[in-house]
PDB file of C-alpha atoms in Angstrom:
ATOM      1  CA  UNK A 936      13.446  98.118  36.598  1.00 52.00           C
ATOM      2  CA  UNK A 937      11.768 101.708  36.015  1.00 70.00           C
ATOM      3  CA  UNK A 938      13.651 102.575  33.349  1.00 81.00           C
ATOM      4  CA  UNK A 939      11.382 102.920  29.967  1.00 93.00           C
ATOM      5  CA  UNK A 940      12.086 102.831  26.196  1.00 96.00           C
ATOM      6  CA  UNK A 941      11.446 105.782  24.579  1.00 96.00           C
ATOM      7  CA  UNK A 942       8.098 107.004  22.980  1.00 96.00           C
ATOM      8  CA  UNK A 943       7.452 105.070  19.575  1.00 95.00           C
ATOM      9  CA  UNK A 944       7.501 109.512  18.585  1.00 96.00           C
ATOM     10  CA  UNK A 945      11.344 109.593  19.769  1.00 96.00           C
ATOM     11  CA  UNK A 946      11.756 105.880  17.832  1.00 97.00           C
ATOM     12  CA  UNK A 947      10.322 107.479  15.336  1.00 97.00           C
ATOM     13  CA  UNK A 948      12.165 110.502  14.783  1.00 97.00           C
ATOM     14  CA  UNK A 949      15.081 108.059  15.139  1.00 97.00           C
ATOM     15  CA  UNK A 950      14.772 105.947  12.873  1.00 97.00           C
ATOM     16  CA  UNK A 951      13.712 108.575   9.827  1.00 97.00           C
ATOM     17  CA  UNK A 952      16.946 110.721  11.047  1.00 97.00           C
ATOM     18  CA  UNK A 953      19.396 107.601  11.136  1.00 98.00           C
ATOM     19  CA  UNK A 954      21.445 106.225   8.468  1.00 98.00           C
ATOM     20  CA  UNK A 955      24.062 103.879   9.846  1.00 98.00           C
ATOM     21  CA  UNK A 956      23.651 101.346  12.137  1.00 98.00           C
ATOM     22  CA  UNK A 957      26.477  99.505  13.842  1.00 98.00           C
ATOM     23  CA  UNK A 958      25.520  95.675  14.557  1.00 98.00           C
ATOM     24  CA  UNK A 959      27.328  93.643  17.160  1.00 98.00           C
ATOM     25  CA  UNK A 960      26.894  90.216  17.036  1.00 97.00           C
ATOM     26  CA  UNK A 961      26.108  90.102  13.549  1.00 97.00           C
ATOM     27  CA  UNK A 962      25.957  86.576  12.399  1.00 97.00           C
ATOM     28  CA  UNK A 963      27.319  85.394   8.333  1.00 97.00           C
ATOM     29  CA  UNK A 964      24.930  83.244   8.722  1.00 97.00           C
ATOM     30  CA  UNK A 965      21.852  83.677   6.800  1.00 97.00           C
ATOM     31  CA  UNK A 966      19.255  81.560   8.901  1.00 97.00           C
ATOM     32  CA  UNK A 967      20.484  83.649  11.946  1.00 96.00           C
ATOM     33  CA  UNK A 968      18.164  86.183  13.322  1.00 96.00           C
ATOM     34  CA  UNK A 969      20.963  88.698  13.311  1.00 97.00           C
ATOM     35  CA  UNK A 970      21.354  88.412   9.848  1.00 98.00           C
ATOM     36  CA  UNK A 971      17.827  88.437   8.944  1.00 97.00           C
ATOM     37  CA  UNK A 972      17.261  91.529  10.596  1.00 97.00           C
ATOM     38  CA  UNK A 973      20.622  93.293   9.557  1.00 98.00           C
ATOM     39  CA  UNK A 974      19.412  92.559   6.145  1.00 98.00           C
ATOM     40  CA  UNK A 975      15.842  93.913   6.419  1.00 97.00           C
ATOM     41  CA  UNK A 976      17.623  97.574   7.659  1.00 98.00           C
ATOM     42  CA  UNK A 977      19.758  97.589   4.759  1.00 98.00           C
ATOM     43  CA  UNK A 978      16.893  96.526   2.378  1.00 97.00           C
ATOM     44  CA  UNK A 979      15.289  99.754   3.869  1.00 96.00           C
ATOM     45  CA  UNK A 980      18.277 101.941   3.012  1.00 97.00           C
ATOM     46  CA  UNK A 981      20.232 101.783   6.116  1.00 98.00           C
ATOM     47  CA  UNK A 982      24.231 101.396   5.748  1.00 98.00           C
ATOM     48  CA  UNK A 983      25.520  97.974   8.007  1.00 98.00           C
ATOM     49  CA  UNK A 984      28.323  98.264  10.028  1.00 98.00           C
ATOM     50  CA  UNK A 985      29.143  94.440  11.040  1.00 98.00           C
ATOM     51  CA  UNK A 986      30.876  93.709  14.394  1.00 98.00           C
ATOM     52  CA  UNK A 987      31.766  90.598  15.341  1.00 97.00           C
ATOM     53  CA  UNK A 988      35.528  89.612  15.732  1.00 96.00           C
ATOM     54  CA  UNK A 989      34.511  85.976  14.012  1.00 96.00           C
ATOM     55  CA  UNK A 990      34.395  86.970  10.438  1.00 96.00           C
ATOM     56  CA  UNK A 991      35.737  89.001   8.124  1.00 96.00           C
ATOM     57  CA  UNK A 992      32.720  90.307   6.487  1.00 97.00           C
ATOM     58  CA  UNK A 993      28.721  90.623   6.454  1.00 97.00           C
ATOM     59  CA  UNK A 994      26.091  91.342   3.835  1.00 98.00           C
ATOM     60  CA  UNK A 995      28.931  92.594   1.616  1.00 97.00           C
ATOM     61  CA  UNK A 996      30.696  95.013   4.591  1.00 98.00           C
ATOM     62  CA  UNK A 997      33.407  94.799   6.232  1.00 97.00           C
ATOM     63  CA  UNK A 998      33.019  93.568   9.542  1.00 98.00           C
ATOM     64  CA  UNK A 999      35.156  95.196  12.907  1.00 98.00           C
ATOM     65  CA  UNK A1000      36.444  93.322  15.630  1.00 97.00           C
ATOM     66  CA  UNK A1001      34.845  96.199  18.466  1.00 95.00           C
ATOM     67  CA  UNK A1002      32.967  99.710  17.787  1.00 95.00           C
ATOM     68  CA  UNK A1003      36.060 101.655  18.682  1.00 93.00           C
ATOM     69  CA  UNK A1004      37.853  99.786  15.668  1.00 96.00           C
ATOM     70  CA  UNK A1005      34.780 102.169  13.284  1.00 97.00           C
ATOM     71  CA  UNK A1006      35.772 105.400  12.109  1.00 94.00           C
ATOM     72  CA  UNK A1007      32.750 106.367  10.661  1.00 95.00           C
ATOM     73  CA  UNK A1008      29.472 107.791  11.890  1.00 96.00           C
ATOM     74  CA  UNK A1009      27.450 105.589  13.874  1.00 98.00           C
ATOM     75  CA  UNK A1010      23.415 106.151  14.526  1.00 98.00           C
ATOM     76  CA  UNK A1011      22.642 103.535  15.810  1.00 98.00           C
ATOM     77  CA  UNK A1012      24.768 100.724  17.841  1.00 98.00           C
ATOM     78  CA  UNK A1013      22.310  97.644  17.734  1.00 98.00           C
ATOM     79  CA  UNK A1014      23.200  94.681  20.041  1.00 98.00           C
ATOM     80  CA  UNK A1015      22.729  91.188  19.260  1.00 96.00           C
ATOM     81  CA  UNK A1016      24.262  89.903  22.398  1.00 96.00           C
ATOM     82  CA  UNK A1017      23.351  88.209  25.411  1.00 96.00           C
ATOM     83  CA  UNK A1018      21.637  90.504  28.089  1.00 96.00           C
ATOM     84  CA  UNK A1019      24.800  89.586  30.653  1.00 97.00           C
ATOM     85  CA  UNK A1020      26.592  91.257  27.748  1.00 97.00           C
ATOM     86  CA  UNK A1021      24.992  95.238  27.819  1.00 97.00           C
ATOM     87  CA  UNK A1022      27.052  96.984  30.497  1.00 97.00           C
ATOM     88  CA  UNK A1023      30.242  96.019  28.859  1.00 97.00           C
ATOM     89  CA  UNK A1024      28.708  96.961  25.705  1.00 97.00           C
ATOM     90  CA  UNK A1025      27.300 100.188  27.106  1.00 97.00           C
ATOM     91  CA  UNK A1026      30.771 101.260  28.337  1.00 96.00           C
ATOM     92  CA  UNK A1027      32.271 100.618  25.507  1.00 95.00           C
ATOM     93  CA  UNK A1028      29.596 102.756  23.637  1.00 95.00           C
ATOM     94  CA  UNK A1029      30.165 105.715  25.923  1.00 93.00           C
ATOM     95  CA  UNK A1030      32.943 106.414  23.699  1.00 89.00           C
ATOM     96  CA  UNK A1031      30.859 106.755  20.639  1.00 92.00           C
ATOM     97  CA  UNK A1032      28.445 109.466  19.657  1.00 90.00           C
ATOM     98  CA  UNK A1033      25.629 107.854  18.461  1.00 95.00           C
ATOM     99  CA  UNK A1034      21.912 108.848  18.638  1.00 97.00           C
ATOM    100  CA  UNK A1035      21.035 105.500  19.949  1.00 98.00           C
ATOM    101  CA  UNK A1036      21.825 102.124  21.588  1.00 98.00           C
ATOM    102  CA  UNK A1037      19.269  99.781  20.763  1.00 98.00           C
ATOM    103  CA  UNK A1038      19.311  96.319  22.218  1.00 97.00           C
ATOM    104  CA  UNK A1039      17.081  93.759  20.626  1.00 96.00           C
ATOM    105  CA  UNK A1040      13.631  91.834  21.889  1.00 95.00           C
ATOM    106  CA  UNK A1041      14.292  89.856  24.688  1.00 94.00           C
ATOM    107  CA  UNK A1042      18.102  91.649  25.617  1.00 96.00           C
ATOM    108  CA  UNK A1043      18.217  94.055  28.728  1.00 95.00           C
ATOM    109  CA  UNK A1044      20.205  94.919  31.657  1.00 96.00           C
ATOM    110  CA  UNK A1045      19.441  97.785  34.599  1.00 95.00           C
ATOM    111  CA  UNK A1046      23.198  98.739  34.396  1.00 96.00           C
ATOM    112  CA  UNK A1047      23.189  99.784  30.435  1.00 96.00           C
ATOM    113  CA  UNK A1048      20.890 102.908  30.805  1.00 95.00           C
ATOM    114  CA  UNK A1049      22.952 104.359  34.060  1.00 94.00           C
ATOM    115  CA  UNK A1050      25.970 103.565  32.259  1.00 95.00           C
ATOM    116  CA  UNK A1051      24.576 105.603  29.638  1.00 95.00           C
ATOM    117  CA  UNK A1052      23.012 108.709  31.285  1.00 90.00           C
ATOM    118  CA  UNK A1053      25.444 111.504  30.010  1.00 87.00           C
ATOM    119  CA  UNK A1054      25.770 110.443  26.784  1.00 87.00           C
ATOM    120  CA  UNK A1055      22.653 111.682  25.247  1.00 88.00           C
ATOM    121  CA  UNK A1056      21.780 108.908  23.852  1.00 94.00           C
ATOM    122  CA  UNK A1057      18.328 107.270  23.315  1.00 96.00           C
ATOM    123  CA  UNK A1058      18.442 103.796  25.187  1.00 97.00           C
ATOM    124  CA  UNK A1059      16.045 101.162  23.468  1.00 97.00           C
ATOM    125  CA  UNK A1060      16.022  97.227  25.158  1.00 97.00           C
ATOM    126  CA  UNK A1061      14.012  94.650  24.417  1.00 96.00           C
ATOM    127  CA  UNK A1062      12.268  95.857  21.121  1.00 96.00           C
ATOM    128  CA  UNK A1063      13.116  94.388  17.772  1.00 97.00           C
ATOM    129  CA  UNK A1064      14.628  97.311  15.648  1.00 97.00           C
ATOM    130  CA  UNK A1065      12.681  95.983  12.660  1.00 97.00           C
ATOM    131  CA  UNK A1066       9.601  95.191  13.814  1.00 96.00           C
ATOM    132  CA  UNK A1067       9.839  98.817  15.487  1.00 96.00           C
ATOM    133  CA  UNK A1068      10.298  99.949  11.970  1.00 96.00           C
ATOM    134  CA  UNK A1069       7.812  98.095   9.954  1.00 94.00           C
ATOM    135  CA  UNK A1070       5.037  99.382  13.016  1.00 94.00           C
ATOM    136  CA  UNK A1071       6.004 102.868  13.754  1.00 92.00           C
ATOM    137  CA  UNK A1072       7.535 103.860  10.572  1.00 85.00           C
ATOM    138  CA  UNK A1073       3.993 103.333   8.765  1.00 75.00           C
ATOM    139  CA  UNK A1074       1.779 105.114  10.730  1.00 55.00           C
TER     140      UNK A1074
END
């Protein structure tokens, strides 16, 4: 694939500029990575947005059955889903204007950044939206 994430500058400017971030696949359950991570953002003053059909809320929000189900804002759309997942995903983002769709470490696909293209949005796979924070936010 010679697609590339974005500079850790653009993730950067990203991250300080964003304040909601949309997670599908968020997990209830606390030992889940998901969760962890979901947490961590909203420890650092990010607003949640939960999606996942499955429960009825997460980390005290209410949780959506699909983005287009969200009338607020989103920033950032971060995917906790299986790679085979993305382009689905990705399609269904092309209806949203976020800044970013952000799919966690070890989650890519070649399709979601085509699918993407005129959007103007940032595309970010396989990087861990925390661990992006905690390194490039404190430099």
């Amino acid at each position: 694939m010679s697609w590339k994430n974005p500079s850790n500058e653009q993730i950067k400017t990203l991250l300080e500029e964003s304040k909601t971030i949309a997670v599908i696949g968020l997990s209830d359950k606390q030992e889940r990575t998901s969760y962890q991570i979901a947490k961590a953002m909203q420890d650092s003053g990010y607003k949640i947005i939960p999606i996942n059909p499955n429960v009825d809320t997460v980390l005290n929000e209410p949780s959506y059955k699909s983005l287009k189900d969200v009338e607020e804002e989103i920033d950032i759309i971060n995917v906790f889903r299986k790679s085979e997942y993305l382009p689905a995903i990705a399609k269904e983002a092309q209806n949203i204007k976020s800044k970013a769709f952000w799919a966690q470490q070890g989650v890519s696909h070649e399709e979601v950044p085509k699918i993407l293209e005129n959007n103007d949005t940032l595309v970010i796979m396989d990087l861990c939206i925390k661990v992006a924070h905690s390194v490039i936010l404190k430099k």
